[in-house]
XYZ file of C-alpha atoms in Angstrom:
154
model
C -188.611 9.676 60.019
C -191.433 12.529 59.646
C -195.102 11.863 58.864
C -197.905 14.180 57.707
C -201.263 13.562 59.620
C -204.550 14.744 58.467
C -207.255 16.035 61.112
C -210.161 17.510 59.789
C -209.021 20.401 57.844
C -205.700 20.797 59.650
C -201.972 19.166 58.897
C -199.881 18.151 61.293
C -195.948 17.030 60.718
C -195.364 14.173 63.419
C -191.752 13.330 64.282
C -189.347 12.204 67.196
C -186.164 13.677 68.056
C -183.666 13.534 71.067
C -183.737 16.654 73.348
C -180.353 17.850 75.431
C -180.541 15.138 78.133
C -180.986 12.155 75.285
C -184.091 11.654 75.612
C -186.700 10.535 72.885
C -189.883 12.900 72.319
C -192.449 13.322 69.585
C -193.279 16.608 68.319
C -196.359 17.305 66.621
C -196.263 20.602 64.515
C -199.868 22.490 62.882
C -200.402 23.429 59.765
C -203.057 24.640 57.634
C -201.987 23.614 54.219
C -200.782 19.778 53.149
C -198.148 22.194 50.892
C -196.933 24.223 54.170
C -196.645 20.403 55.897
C -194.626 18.784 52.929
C -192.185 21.569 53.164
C -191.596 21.283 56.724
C -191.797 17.278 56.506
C -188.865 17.239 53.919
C -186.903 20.117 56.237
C -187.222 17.984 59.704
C -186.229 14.985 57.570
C -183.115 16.674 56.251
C -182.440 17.432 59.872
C -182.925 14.343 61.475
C -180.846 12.504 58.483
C -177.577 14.636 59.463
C -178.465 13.479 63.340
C -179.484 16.968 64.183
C -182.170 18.278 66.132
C -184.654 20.317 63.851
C -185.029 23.869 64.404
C -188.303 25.970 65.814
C -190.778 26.058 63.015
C -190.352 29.571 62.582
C -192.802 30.967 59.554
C -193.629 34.971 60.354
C -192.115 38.083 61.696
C -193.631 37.678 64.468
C -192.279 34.166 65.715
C -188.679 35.627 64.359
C -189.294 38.019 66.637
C -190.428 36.345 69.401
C -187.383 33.910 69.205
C -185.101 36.380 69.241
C -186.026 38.545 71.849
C -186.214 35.562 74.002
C -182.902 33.893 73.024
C -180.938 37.097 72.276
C -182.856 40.252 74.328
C -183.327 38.618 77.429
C -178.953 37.765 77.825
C -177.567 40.896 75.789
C -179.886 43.905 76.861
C -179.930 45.374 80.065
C -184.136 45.916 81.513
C -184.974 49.309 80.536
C -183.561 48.105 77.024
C -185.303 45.244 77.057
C -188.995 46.286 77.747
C -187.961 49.625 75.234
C -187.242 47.129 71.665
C -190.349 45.163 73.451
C -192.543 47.853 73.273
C -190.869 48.795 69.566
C -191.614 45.303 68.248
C -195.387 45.428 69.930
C -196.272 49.041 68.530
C -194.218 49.535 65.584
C -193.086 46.288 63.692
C -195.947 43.356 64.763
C -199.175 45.414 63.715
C -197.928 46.330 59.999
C -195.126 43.365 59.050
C -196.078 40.885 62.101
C -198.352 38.454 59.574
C -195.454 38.484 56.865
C -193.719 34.777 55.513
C -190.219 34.799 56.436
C -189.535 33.218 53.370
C -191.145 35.876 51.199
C -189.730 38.833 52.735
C -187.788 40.826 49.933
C -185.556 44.033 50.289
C -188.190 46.380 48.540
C -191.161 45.153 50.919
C -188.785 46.180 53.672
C -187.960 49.688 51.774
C -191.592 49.882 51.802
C -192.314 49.715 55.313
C -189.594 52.073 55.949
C -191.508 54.277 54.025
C -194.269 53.534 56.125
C -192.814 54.240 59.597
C -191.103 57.510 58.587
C -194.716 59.057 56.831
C -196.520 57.911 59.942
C -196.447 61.164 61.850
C -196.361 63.069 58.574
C -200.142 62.621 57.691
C -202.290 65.699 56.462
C -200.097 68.099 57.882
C -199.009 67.086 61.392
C -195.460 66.996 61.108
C -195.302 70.712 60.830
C -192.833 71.292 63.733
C -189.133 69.468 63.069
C -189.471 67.435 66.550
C -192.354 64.944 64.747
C -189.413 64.183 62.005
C -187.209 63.455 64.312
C -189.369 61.143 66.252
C -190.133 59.716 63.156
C -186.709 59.032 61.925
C -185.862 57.562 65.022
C -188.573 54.865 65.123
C -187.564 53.919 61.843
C -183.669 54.053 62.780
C -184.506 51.879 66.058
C -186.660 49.828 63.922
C -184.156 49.031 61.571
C -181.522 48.092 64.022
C -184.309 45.512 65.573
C -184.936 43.897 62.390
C -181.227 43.926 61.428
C -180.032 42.010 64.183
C -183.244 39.623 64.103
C -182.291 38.497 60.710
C -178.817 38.545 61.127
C -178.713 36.277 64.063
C -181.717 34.061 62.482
């Protein structure tokens, strides 16, 4: 069903699966570790032994993110929106959580980055006027509505 091949220092998961007009294409998917490649070999196997068509190899916030504002932004939100939770997910979520495993992502790492985005603007001092909290707050309110519906729909 699903093979692991070995090129140089780099795994790859080889299978075949039938796209929406029936027809038959391979699918090669990278990976760095042999471990990384077993786990995905055993998941596209599961897949493909209940006749179903594996999902995206999703692995980091990032490619969550990605996937969802491509399958879910670009229907639901209207443009200005749109390029707004774009530019939310580009300056405030990918640089500091971007690189994370989705499957190691627990609810205190997440308390902890919320902790993050509201002491951003509060550094030595310059949050002395009430408008810096409030921006503050509501990056991390917008933030956490992103997120929440990324996971939720994932």
């Amino acid at each position: 069903m699903a093979s692991i091949v070995r090129r140089g220092k780099t795994f790859y998961v080889v299978y075949r699966y039938k796209n929406k007009e029936h027809a038959t294409k391979q699918k090669w998917e990278k990976f760095k570790t042999e471990d990384e490649a077993l786990f995905r070999k055993r998941e596209v196997e599961y897949y493909l032994s209940g006749g179903f068509t594996p999902p995206a190899n999703i692995r980091t916030v990032k490619e969550l993110l990605e996937a969802f504002v491509n399958n879910y932004g670009v229907f639901t939100w209207a443009m200005s929106t749109y390029e707004n939770k774009r530019g939310m997910i580009k300056n405030h979520i990918v640089p500091y959580i971007g690189k994370w495993r989705i499957d190691s992502i627990n609810a205190k790492m997440i308390n902890d980055y919320y902790g993050h985005l509201f002491s951003i603007n509060n550094v030595s001092g310059a949050c002395e006027d009430d408008s810096m909290r409030r921006r503050s707050a509501r990056i991390t309110r917008e933030v956490h509505k992103i997120l929440g519906c990324a996971f939720d729909l994932a």
